[in-house]
Short mmCIF file of C-alpha atoms in Angstrom, two decimals:
data_model
loop_
_atom_site.label_atom_id
_atom_site.label_comp_id
_atom_site.label_asym_id
_atom_site.label_seq_id
_atom_site.Cartn_x
_atom_site.Cartn_y
_atom_site.Cartn_z
CA UNK A 1 1.04 15.87 19.25
CA UNK A 2 -0.10 16.16 15.63
CA UNK A 3 0.89 19.82 15.54
CA UNK A 4 4.25 19.08 17.16
CA UNK A 5 5.16 16.32 14.72
CA UNK A 6 3.94 18.40 11.76
CA UNK A 7 6.12 21.34 12.74
CA UNK A 8 9.06 19.01 13.41
CA UNK A 9 8.97 17.37 9.99
CA UNK A 10 9.18 20.80 8.32
CA UNK A 11 11.57 22.43 10.78
CA UNK A 12 14.22 19.68 10.85
CA UNK A 13 15.45 20.14 7.25
CA UNK A 14 15.19 23.93 7.56
CA UNK A 15 17.55 23.79 10.55
CA UNK A 16 20.00 21.76 8.46
CA UNK A 17 19.97 24.40 5.74
CA UNK A 18 20.82 27.04 8.34
CA UNK A 19 23.62 24.87 9.77
CA UNK A 20 25.11 24.39 6.31
CA UNK A 21 25.00 28.12 5.65
CA UNK A 22 26.87 28.86 8.89
CA UNK A 23 29.30 25.94 9.17
CA UNK A 24 30.54 25.46 5.58
CA UNK A 25 32.10 22.15 6.69
CA UNK A 26 31.27 19.13 4.53
CA UNK A 27 31.26 16.53 7.32
CA UNK A 28 29.04 18.62 9.57
CA UNK A 29 26.66 19.25 6.66
CA UNK A 30 26.28 15.60 5.67
CA UNK A 31 25.77 14.31 9.21
CA UNK A 32 23.37 17.13 10.10
CA UNK A 33 21.33 16.32 7.00
CA UNK A 34 21.37 12.62 7.90
CA UNK A 35 20.17 13.37 11.43
CA UNK A 36 17.37 15.59 10.11
CA UNK A 37 16.23 12.86 7.73
CA UNK A 38 15.95 10.38 10.60
CA UNK A 39 13.92 12.93 12.58
CA UNK A 40 11.62 13.34 9.58
CA UNK A 41 11.05 9.57 9.37
CA UNK A 42 10.20 9.39 13.08
CA UNK A 43 7.81 12.32 12.72
CA UNK A 44 6.18 10.86 9.60
CA UNK A 45 5.67 7.43 11.19
CA UNK A 46 4.21 9.08 14.29
CA UNK A 47 1.78 11.10 12.20
CA UNK A 48 0.71 8.04 10.22
CA UNK A 49 0.04 6.20 13.47
CA UNK A 50 -2.02 8.90 15.19
CA UNK A 51 -3.80 10.78 12.38
CA UNK A 52 -7.25 9.54 11.51
CA UNK A 53 -9.58 12.54 11.29
CA UNK A 54 -8.30 15.68 9.53
CA UNK A 55 -6.56 18.01 11.96
CA UNK A 56 -6.34 21.73 11.12
CA UNK A 57 -4.23 24.43 12.73
CA UNK A 58 -2.44 27.69 11.96
CA UNK A 59 -5.78 29.38 11.25
CA UNK A 60 -6.80 26.56 8.96
CA UNK A 61 -3.90 26.92 6.54
CA UNK A 62 -2.43 23.57 7.59
CA UNK A 63 -4.39 20.32 7.48
CA UNK A 64 -2.96 16.93 8.37
CA UNK A 65 -5.23 14.09 7.28
CA UNK A 66 -4.52 10.44 6.52
CA UNK A 67 -3.66 11.11 2.85
CA UNK A 68 -1.20 13.85 3.81
CA UNK A 69 0.35 11.64 6.49
CA UNK A 70 0.84 8.82 3.98
CA UNK A 71 2.49 11.12 1.45
CA UNK A 72 4.71 12.53 4.18
CA UNK A 73 5.72 8.99 5.14
CA UNK A 74 6.74 8.16 1.55
CA UNK A 75 8.65 11.44 1.26
CA UNK A 76 10.44 11.06 4.59
CA UNK A 77 11.53 7.50 3.83
CA UNK A 78 13.03 8.52 0.49
CA UNK A 79 14.70 11.56 2.10
CA UNK A 80 16.30 9.33 4.74
CA UNK A 81 17.47 6.67 2.29
CA UNK A 82 18.82 9.29 -0.11
CA UNK A 83 20.63 11.07 2.75
CA UNK A 84 22.39 7.84 3.73
CA UNK A 85 23.36 7.18 0.14
CA UNK A 86 24.51 10.76 -0.41
CA UNK A 87 27.19 10.41 2.28
CA UNK A 88 29.01 7.78 0.24
CA UNK A 89 28.09 8.98 -3.24
CA UNK A 90 28.91 12.67 -2.87
CA UNK A 91 32.30 11.90 -1.34
CA UNK A 92 33.25 10.31 -4.67
CA UNK A 93 32.76 13.65 -6.44
CA UNK A 94 36.17 15.04 -5.50
CA UNK A 95 35.78 18.10 -7.71
CA UNK A 96 32.56 19.06 -5.90
CA UNK A 97 33.86 18.60 -2.34
CA UNK A 98 34.18 22.35 -1.57
CA UNK A 99 30.53 22.78 -2.59
CA UNK A 100 29.10 19.95 -0.48
CA UNK A 101 27.66 22.32 2.17
CA UNK A 102 25.74 24.03 -0.64
CA UNK A 103 24.50 20.64 -1.85
CA UNK A 104 23.22 19.56 1.56
CA UNK A 105 21.61 22.95 2.19
CA UNK A 106 19.68 22.66 -1.09
CA UNK A 107 18.96 18.97 -0.45
CA UNK A 108 17.42 19.77 2.95
CA UNK A 109 15.46 22.73 1.55
CA UNK A 110 14.13 20.44 -1.18
CA UNK A 111 12.90 18.01 1.48
CA UNK A 112 11.33 20.87 3.44
CA UNK A 113 9.36 22.13 0.44
CA UNK A 114 8.13 18.61 -0.36
CA UNK A 115 6.79 17.99 3.14
CA UNK A 116 5.05 21.37 3.11
CA UNK A 117 2.92 20.62 0.05
CA UNK A 118 0.80 17.71 1.34
CA UNK A 119 -0.28 19.56 4.49
CA UNK A 120 -1.36 22.79 2.81
CA UNK A 121 -5.12 23.28 3.26
CA UNK A 122 -5.41 26.28 0.93
CA UNK A 123 -5.33 25.55 -2.80
CA UNK A 124 -3.36 28.73 -3.47
CA UNK A 125 -0.75 28.02 -0.79
CA UNK A 126 -0.48 24.44 -2.06
CA UNK A 127 0.41 25.85 -5.49
CA UNK A 128 3.11 28.02 -3.88
CA UNK A 129 4.57 24.99 -2.08
CA UNK A 130 4.76 23.00 -5.32
CA UNK A 131 6.38 25.92 -7.13
CA UNK A 132 8.99 26.18 -4.35
CA UNK A 133 9.96 22.55 -4.94
CA UNK A 134 10.72 23.50 -8.55
CA UNK A 135 12.85 26.50 -7.65
CA UNK A 136 14.97 24.59 -5.14
CA UNK A 137 15.37 21.35 -7.08
CA UNK A 138 16.48 23.16 -10.24
CA UNK A 139 19.80 23.96 -8.57
CA UNK A 140 20.17 20.32 -7.53
CA UNK A 141 19.53 19.05 -11.06
CA UNK A 142 22.33 21.28 -12.37
CA UNK A 143 24.59 20.82 -9.36
CA UNK A 144 27.43 19.10 -11.22
CA UNK A 145 27.58 22.08 -13.61
CA UNK A 146 28.34 20.13 -16.76
CA UNK A 147 26.84 21.27 -20.04
CA UNK A 148 24.25 18.48 -20.03
CA UNK A 149 23.36 19.16 -16.39
CA UNK A 150 22.83 22.88 -16.98
CA UNK A 151 20.72 22.16 -20.05
CA UNK A 152 18.62 19.67 -18.08
CA UNK A 153 18.11 22.23 -15.29
CA UNK A 154 16.93 24.88 -17.74
CA UNK A 155 14.62 22.43 -19.47
CA UNK A 156 13.26 21.32 -16.11
CA UNK A 157 12.41 24.78 -14.83
CA UNK A 158 10.95 25.99 -18.16
CA UNK A 159 8.72 22.97 -18.82
CA UNK A 160 7.58 22.53 -15.23
CA UNK A 161 6.98 26.25 -14.71
CA UNK A 162 4.85 26.33 -17.85
CA UNK A 163 2.82 23.45 -16.47
CA UNK A 164 2.53 25.00 -13.03
CA UNK A 165 1.29 28.20 -14.67
CA UNK A 166 -1.62 26.22 -16.10
CA UNK A 167 -2.25 24.81 -12.62
CA UNK A 168 -2.37 28.39 -11.31
CA UNK A 169 -4.92 29.30 -13.99
CA UNK A 170 -7.00 26.28 -12.98
CA UNK A 171 -6.73 27.33 -9.33
CA UNK A 172 -7.99 30.82 -10.24
CA UNK A 173 -10.93 29.30 -12.13
CA UNK A 174 -11.81 27.16 -9.11
CA UNK A 175 -11.75 30.30 -6.96
CA UNK A 176 -13.95 32.12 -9.48
CA UNK A 177 -16.43 29.25 -9.57
CA UNK A 178 -16.57 29.30 -5.79
CA UNK A 179 -17.00 33.08 -5.63
CA UNK A 180 -20.16 32.81 -7.73
CA UNK A 181 -21.65 30.65 -4.95
CA UNK A 182 -20.01 31.79 -1.71
CA UNK A 183 -19.14 35.39 -2.45
CA UNK A 184 -16.07 37.34 -3.57
CA UNK A 185 -14.06 36.62 -0.42
CA UNK A 186 -13.70 33.22 1.20
CA UNK A 187 -11.15 30.70 2.45
CA UNK A 188 -9.91 28.63 -0.48
CA UNK A 189 -9.68 25.43 1.51
CA UNK A 190 -10.38 21.97 0.16
CA UNK A 191 -13.41 21.54 2.44
CA UNK A 192 -14.96 24.89 1.53
CA UNK A 193 -14.71 24.16 -2.19
CA UNK A 194 -16.11 20.64 -1.75
CA UNK A 195 -19.13 22.00 0.14
CA UNK A 196 -19.76 24.64 -2.53
CA UNK A 197 -19.11 22.27 -5.45
CA UNK A 198 -22.73 21.08 -5.99
CA UNK A 199 -23.79 24.66 -6.68
CA UNK A 200 -20.82 25.62 -8.86
CA UNK A 201 -21.00 26.00 -12.62
CA UNK A 202 -20.14 22.49 -13.91
CA UNK A 203 -18.52 23.67 -17.15
CA UNK A 204 -16.30 26.08 -15.22
CA UNK A 205 -15.20 23.51 -12.65
CA UNK A 206 -14.47 20.89 -15.30
CA UNK A 207 -12.35 23.35 -17.26
CA UNK A 208 -10.55 24.29 -14.04
CA UNK A 209 -9.84 20.65 -13.23
CA UNK A 210 -8.47 19.91 -16.70
CA UNK A 211 -6.06 22.83 -16.36
CA UNK A 212 -5.03 21.65 -12.91
CA UNK A 213 -4.57 18.12 -14.23
CA UNK A 214 -2.28 19.25 -17.04
CA UNK A 215 -0.40 21.59 -14.68
CA UNK A 216 0.25 19.22 -11.80
CA UNK A 217 0.42 16.31 -14.25
CA UNK A 218 3.46 18.04 -15.76
CA UNK A 219 5.07 18.11 -12.33
CA UNK A 220 4.10 14.46 -11.74
CA UNK A 221 5.65 13.36 -15.04
CA UNK A 222 2.50 12.21 -16.83
CA UNK A 223 2.87 11.87 -20.60
CA UNK A 224 2.91 13.84 -22.81
CA UNK A 225 3.98 16.52 -20.29
CA UNK A 226 6.87 14.34 -19.07
CA UNK A 227 9.60 15.72 -21.34
CA UNK A 228 11.59 17.34 -18.50
CA UNK A 229 11.77 14.15 -16.47
CA UNK A 230 14.29 11.97 -18.39
CA UNK A 231 16.82 14.82 -18.60
CA UNK A 232 16.45 15.96 -14.99
CA UNK A 233 16.63 12.44 -13.60
CA UNK A 234 19.61 11.48 -15.73
CA UNK A 235 21.74 14.57 -15.08
CA UNK A 236 21.14 15.19 -11.38
CA UNK A 237 23.24 13.36 -8.76
CA UNK A 238 21.81 9.94 -7.90
CA UNK A 239 20.44 11.00 -4.45
CA UNK A 240 18.63 13.90 -6.14
CA UNK A 241 17.20 11.59 -8.79
CA UNK A 242 15.83 9.36 -6.03
CA UNK A 243 14.16 12.36 -4.38
CA UNK A 244 12.71 13.60 -7.66
CA UNK A 245 11.24 10.22 -8.56
CA UNK A 246 10.39 8.66 -5.21
CA UNK A 247 9.07 11.75 -3.41
CA UNK A 248 8.39 14.79 -5.60
CA UNK A 249 6.12 13.05 -8.10
CA UNK A 250 3.86 11.80 -5.28
CA UNK A 251 3.50 15.32 -3.89
CA UNK A 252 2.25 16.61 -7.24
CA UNK A 253 -0.10 13.66 -7.76
CA UNK A 254 -1.66 14.32 -4.36
CA UNK A 255 -2.91 17.68 -5.65
CA UNK A 256 -4.65 16.00 -8.58
CA UNK A 257 -6.37 13.60 -6.15
CA UNK A 258 -7.58 16.42 -3.91
CA UNK A 259 -8.95 18.49 -6.80
CA UNK A 260 -10.70 15.37 -8.07
CA UNK A 261 -12.70 15.21 -4.82
CA UNK A 262 -14.16 18.62 -5.68
CA UNK A 263 -15.41 17.22 -8.98
CA UNK A 264 -16.83 14.20 -7.13
CA UNK A 265 -18.68 16.51 -4.75
CA UNK A 266 -20.09 18.43 -7.71
CA UNK A 267 -21.26 15.21 -9.36
CA UNK A 268 -19.34 16.06 -12.55
CA UNK A 269 -16.41 13.65 -12.22
CA UNK A 270 -17.16 11.35 -15.18
CA UNK A 271 -15.23 13.45 -17.72
CA UNK A 272 -12.34 14.34 -15.33
CA UNK A 273 -11.90 10.69 -14.33
CA UNK A 274 -11.97 9.52 -17.94
CA UNK A 275 -9.36 12.10 -18.93
CA UNK A 276 -7.20 11.12 -15.94
CA UNK A 277 -7.42 7.46 -16.94
CA UNK A 278 -6.49 8.39 -20.52
CA UNK A 279 -3.40 10.28 -19.29
CA UNK A 280 -2.46 7.25 -17.18
CA UNK A 281 -2.82 4.81 -20.09
CA UNK A 282 -0.90 7.11 -22.44
CA UNK A 283 1.90 7.43 -19.86
CA UNK A 284 2.21 3.65 -19.77
CA UNK A 285 2.29 3.57 -23.57
CA UNK A 286 5.04 6.20 -23.83
CA UNK A 287 7.05 4.54 -21.06
CA UNK A 288 6.83 1.16 -22.80
CA UNK A 289 8.09 2.60 -26.11
CA UNK A 290 11.07 4.37 -24.58
CA UNK A 291 12.01 1.64 -22.08
CA UNK A 292 12.36 -0.96 -24.83
CA UNK A 293 14.75 1.18 -26.90
CA UNK A 294 16.52 3.09 -24.12
CA UNK A 295 20.33 3.30 -23.88
CA UNK A 296 20.91 5.66 -20.94
CA UNK A 297 20.87 3.92 -17.58
CA UNK A 298 19.24 6.72 -15.54
CA UNK A 299 16.93 7.63 -18.40
CA UNK A 300 15.68 4.04 -18.20
CA UNK A 301 14.79 4.66 -14.54
CA UNK A 302 13.17 7.96 -15.49
CA UNK A 303 10.82 6.34 -17.98
CA UNK A 304 10.01 3.74 -15.34
CA UNK A 305 8.84 6.68 -13.21
CA UNK A 306 6.58 7.80 -16.06
CA UNK A 307 5.16 4.28 -16.08
CA UNK A 308 4.42 4.22 -12.37
CA UNK A 309 2.91 7.70 -12.31
CA UNK A 310 0.65 6.42 -15.06
CA UNK A 311 -0.37 3.57 -12.77
CA UNK A 312 -1.22 6.05 -10.00
CA UNK A 313 -3.24 8.15 -12.45
CA UNK A 314 -5.18 5.05 -13.50
CA UNK A 315 -5.94 4.24 -9.88
CA UNK A 316 -7.20 7.70 -8.99
CA UNK A 317 -9.15 7.76 -12.25
CA UNK A 318 -10.80 4.38 -11.56
CA UNK A 319 -11.87 5.59 -8.13
CA UNK A 320 -13.48 3.47 -5.47
CA UNK A 321 -12.14 2.09 -2.20
CA UNK A 322 -10.14 -0.78 -3.67
CA UNK A 323 -8.42 1.45 -6.21
CA UNK A 324 -7.48 3.98 -3.52
CA UNK A 325 -5.95 1.23 -1.39
CA UNK A 326 -3.99 -0.04 -4.40
CA UNK A 327 -2.74 3.45 -5.28
CA UNK A 328 -1.49 4.17 -1.77
CA UNK A 329 0.22 0.78 -1.55
CA UNK A 330 1.79 1.35 -4.95
CA UNK A 331 2.95 4.80 -3.92
CA UNK A 332 4.95 3.43 -0.98
CA UNK A 333 6.41 0.51 -2.90
CA UNK A 334 7.38 2.72 -5.83
CA UNK A 335 9.06 5.26 -3.54
CA UNK A 336 11.20 2.56 -1.94
CA UNK A 337 11.86 0.58 -5.12
CA UNK A 338 12.74 3.55 -7.30
CA UNK A 339 15.14 4.87 -4.65
CA UNK A 340 16.90 1.50 -4.75
CA UNK A 341 17.09 1.63 -8.54
CA UNK A 342 18.68 5.08 -8.65
CA UNK A 343 21.15 4.09 -5.93
CA UNK A 344 22.16 1.06 -7.98
CA UNK A 345 22.41 3.18 -11.11
CA UNK A 346 24.65 5.64 -9.26
CA UNK A 347 26.95 2.80 -8.16
CA UNK A 348 27.23 1.41 -11.68
CA UNK A 349 27.84 4.83 -13.22
CA UNK A 350 30.66 5.59 -10.80
CA UNK A 351 32.33 2.21 -11.15
CA UNK A 352 32.06 1.92 -14.95
CA UNK A 353 32.43 5.63 -15.65
CA UNK A 354 29.56 5.76 -18.14
CA UNK A 355 25.81 6.26 -18.36
CA UNK A 356 25.42 4.10 -21.48
CA UNK A 357 24.11 0.59 -20.86
CA UNK A 358 25.84 -0.90 -23.90
CA UNK A 359 29.18 -0.02 -22.24
CA UNK A 360 28.24 -1.73 -18.95
CA UNK A 361 28.94 -5.44 -18.79
CA UNK A 362 29.76 -7.91 -16.05
CA UNK A 363 27.93 -6.08 -13.27
CA UNK A 364 27.50 -9.31 -11.31
CA UNK A 365 31.26 -9.99 -11.35
CA UNK A 366 32.22 -6.42 -10.43
CA UNK A 367 30.08 -6.12 -7.28
CA UNK A 368 27.98 -9.19 -6.53
CA UNK A 369 26.19 -7.87 -3.40
CA UNK A 370 24.94 -4.47 -4.55
CA UNK A 371 24.55 -5.94 -8.03
CA UNK A 372 22.20 -8.59 -6.66
CA UNK A 373 20.23 -5.91 -4.79
CA UNK A 374 19.95 -3.82 -7.94
CA UNK A 375 18.78 -6.78 -10.01
CA UNK A 376 16.18 -7.68 -7.37
CA UNK A 377 15.00 -4.07 -7.46
CA UNK A 378 14.69 -4.24 -11.24
CA UNK A 379 12.47 -7.32 -10.95
CA UNK A 380 10.41 -5.54 -8.30
CA UNK A 381 9.95 -2.41 -10.43
CA UNK A 382 8.50 -4.43 -13.29
CA UNK A 383 5.66 -5.54 -11.01
CA UNK A 384 6.79 -9.16 -10.76
CA UNK A 385 6.10 -11.31 -7.70
CA UNK A 386 6.94 -11.66 -4.86
CA UNK A 387 7.35 -7.89 -4.44
CA UNK A 388 4.89 -5.25 -3.25
CA UNK A 389 4.37 -3.65 -6.66
CA UNK A 390 2.90 -6.92 -7.91
CA UNK A 391 0.22 -6.81 -5.21
CA UNK A 392 -0.61 -3.16 -5.79
CA UNK A 393 -0.88 -3.52 -9.58
CA UNK A 394 -2.95 -6.69 -9.29
CA UNK A 395 -5.30 -4.99 -6.83
CA UNK A 396 -5.52 -1.97 -9.09
CA UNK A 397 -6.55 -4.09 -12.07
CA UNK A 398 -9.21 -5.76 -9.93
CA UNK A 399 -10.55 -2.33 -9.03
CA UNK A 400 -10.45 -1.22 -12.66
CA UNK A 401 -12.64 -4.13 -13.73
CA UNK A 402 -15.46 -2.63 -11.68
CA UNK A 403 -14.98 0.89 -13.07
CA UNK A 404 -16.40 2.63 -16.12
CA UNK A 405 -13.02 2.40 -17.86
CA UNK A 406 -12.49 -1.35 -18.15
CA UNK A 407 -10.62 -0.83 -21.42
CA UNK A 408 -7.76 0.76 -19.47
CA UNK A 409 -7.21 -2.45 -17.50
CA UNK A 410 -6.58 -4.38 -20.71
CA UNK A 411 -4.23 -1.67 -21.98
CA UNK A 412 -2.43 -1.63 -18.63
CA UNK A 413 -1.92 -5.40 -18.62
CA UNK A 414 -0.54 -5.52 -22.17
CA UNK A 415 1.82 -2.59 -21.64
CA UNK A 416 3.08 -3.94 -18.31
CA UNK A 417 4.06 -7.15 -20.12
CA UNK A 418 5.98 -5.14 -22.73
CA UNK A 419 7.69 -3.10 -20.01
CA UNK A 420 8.58 -6.25 -18.07
CA UNK A 421 10.32 -7.78 -21.09
CA UNK A 422 12.02 -4.58 -22.24
CA UNK A 423 13.21 -3.47 -18.79
CA UNK A 424 14.69 -6.80 -17.75
CA UNK A 425 16.28 -7.34 -21.17
CA UNK A 426 18.56 -4.39 -20.44
CA UNK A 427 19.60 -5.97 -17.15
CA UNK A 428 20.18 -9.32 -18.82
CA UNK A 429 22.70 -7.63 -21.11
CA UNK A 430 24.44 -5.70 -18.31
CA UNK A 431 24.74 -8.77 -16.08
CA UNK A 432 25.32 -11.73 -18.38
CA UNK A 433 26.48 -10.57 -21.79
CA UNK A 434 30.22 -10.34 -22.36
CA UNK A 435 31.73 -6.99 -23.12
CA UNK A 436 35.48 -6.49 -22.80
CA UNK A 437 35.25 -2.71 -23.17
CA UNK A 438 32.82 -2.28 -20.27
CA UNK A 439 34.70 -4.67 -18.01
CA UNK A 440 38.02 -3.03 -18.82
CA UNK A 441 36.65 0.41 -17.99
CA UNK A 442 35.47 -0.87 -14.61
CA UNK A 443 38.81 -2.50 -13.90
CA UNK A 444 40.67 0.73 -14.66
CA UNK A 445 38.69 2.75 -12.11
CA UNK A 446 39.79 2.23 -8.51
CA UNK A 447 36.31 2.90 -7.14
CA UNK A 448 34.59 0.58 -4.72
CA UNK A 449 31.01 0.67 -3.51
CA UNK A 450 31.14 1.41 0.21
CA UNK A 451 28.65 0.60 2.96
CA UNK A 452 27.00 4.04 2.70
CA UNK A 453 26.06 3.16 -0.89
CA UNK A 454 24.88 -0.39 -0.13
CA UNK A 455 23.00 -0.01 3.16
CA UNK A 456 20.14 2.12 1.76
CA UNK A 457 19.65 -0.48 -0.98
CA UNK A 458 19.04 -3.12 1.68
CA UNK A 459 16.77 -0.76 3.61
CA UNK A 460 14.70 -0.18 0.47
CA UNK A 461 14.54 -3.74 -0.84
CA UNK A 462 13.58 -5.57 2.35
CA UNK A 463 10.31 -3.62 2.91
CA UNK A 464 9.33 -4.01 -0.76
CA UNK A 465 9.82 -7.77 -0.43
CA UNK A 466 7.96 -7.97 2.89
CA UNK A 467 5.07 -5.90 1.54
CA UNK A 468 4.85 -8.29 -1.40
CA UNK A 469 4.47 -11.28 0.90
CA UNK A 470 2.28 -9.67 3.55
CA UNK A 471 -0.23 -6.82 3.26
CA UNK A 472 -0.69 -5.78 6.92
CA UNK A 473 -4.25 -5.48 8.17
CA UNK A 474 -3.39 -2.19 9.85
CA UNK A 475 -2.60 -0.73 6.44
CA UNK A 476 -6.04 -1.77 5.18
CA UNK A 477 -7.59 0.12 8.08
CA UNK A 478 -5.43 3.13 7.34
CA UNK A 479 -6.44 3.03 3.68
CA UNK A 480 -10.05 2.87 4.81
CA UNK A 481 -9.55 6.23 6.50
CA UNK A 482 -8.02 7.74 3.36
CA UNK A 483 -10.80 6.34 1.19
CA UNK A 484 -13.40 7.81 3.54
CA UNK A 485 -11.74 11.23 3.31
CA UNK A 486 -11.77 10.93 -0.50
CA UNK A 487 -15.41 9.87 -0.59
CA UNK A 488 -15.61 6.14 0.11
CA UNK A 489 -14.63 3.31 2.43
CA UNK A 490 -12.66 0.14 1.91
CA UNK A 491 -14.94 -2.85 1.49
#
């Protein structure tokens, strides 16, 4: 069954891409993509329920373990929510209607590349999967073909490809370090490298990890390699922004976590973990600075993504069972919450006809239901109770107090307070400050938020709220399995 569900979650979006290429009908494309996204969610939930021990097939090139299953679940949920939202959102882009089959073909291919990455058991093939996500998503970032969108797409592919090139160099150095122990030819699987790690040259493996960290950290949006992220998130269509933030960043961060296990096996993880924690703390610092002074609505969400990737980096850097549980919980809550935030941003942008927050006023009066959902999502994304991100961040700080980098917990707490104040201050202005210009612009535009654009916001917010009130025991047991695979067990 594991093999069947694994093939299904990759094949479903690939079939959609083929259908879009043949049909060229917008309605067929959007509903086929929606159906594929539901299939992916069913497959991801099934894998998360049945996978405990790592399962390898296709001559060892594919490995489905608990960490991969969890990442697939987060990706599939975002893909499904974004597919629902895209039905309503993309129909509003009248000028792009003839190109909708192209959009859904690329959208499905993007999902297919993202679900391939977590299950790749070969470090070289994993790099190829991550690079494919870049190639496909570049066309989605520039889909609307405006000058700013094209510029953002070019910036995205240049910056990320430069980072991925460093990850490739780090991958080559890992292979070289392994060849000095195993021989010139061997399978570059995660397990093989972990077993050989104690005998590898420590200086070589540490250099390799730092290159990998910078490379995949660029893809994950860690500061200071994050420069592509605000432009790509702000210029791509809202469903694409949700996929970039809620799904793609997790896939890149998973690679950092897996390479870190090689350093743990070698007994040389002190420096790599400290550097990873430093990147996480610096990402929070940069996010706090830009969130406070931000004016673009989707750029605000983008810097929030930098913040939360910094939180994940801190968790993996702290290490230990409790930190791993917190990171995985945070990953799910961030995927759901950030999808909600980009959906809300897309609604506001279409209704008010602007991306500038100082021109958006009276959101509550214009659409009270989706406006209330968006505001609740904003509170959730700042890590405030009673939402799931509060639990994950609190648990992460508890884990950090027992680590070698206690200083980072203090930095994290202070910066989260700054982000909380700065982030919600923008929403206070958009909801409660008066602004005749913004309200007049909304009144002039005969655009209403339909059920396709509101339903996924409900589907994202309710789980984030439930997970803030109740941390299921079954999830603790699942996290125990992941922690064991990464070198520990939940206490």
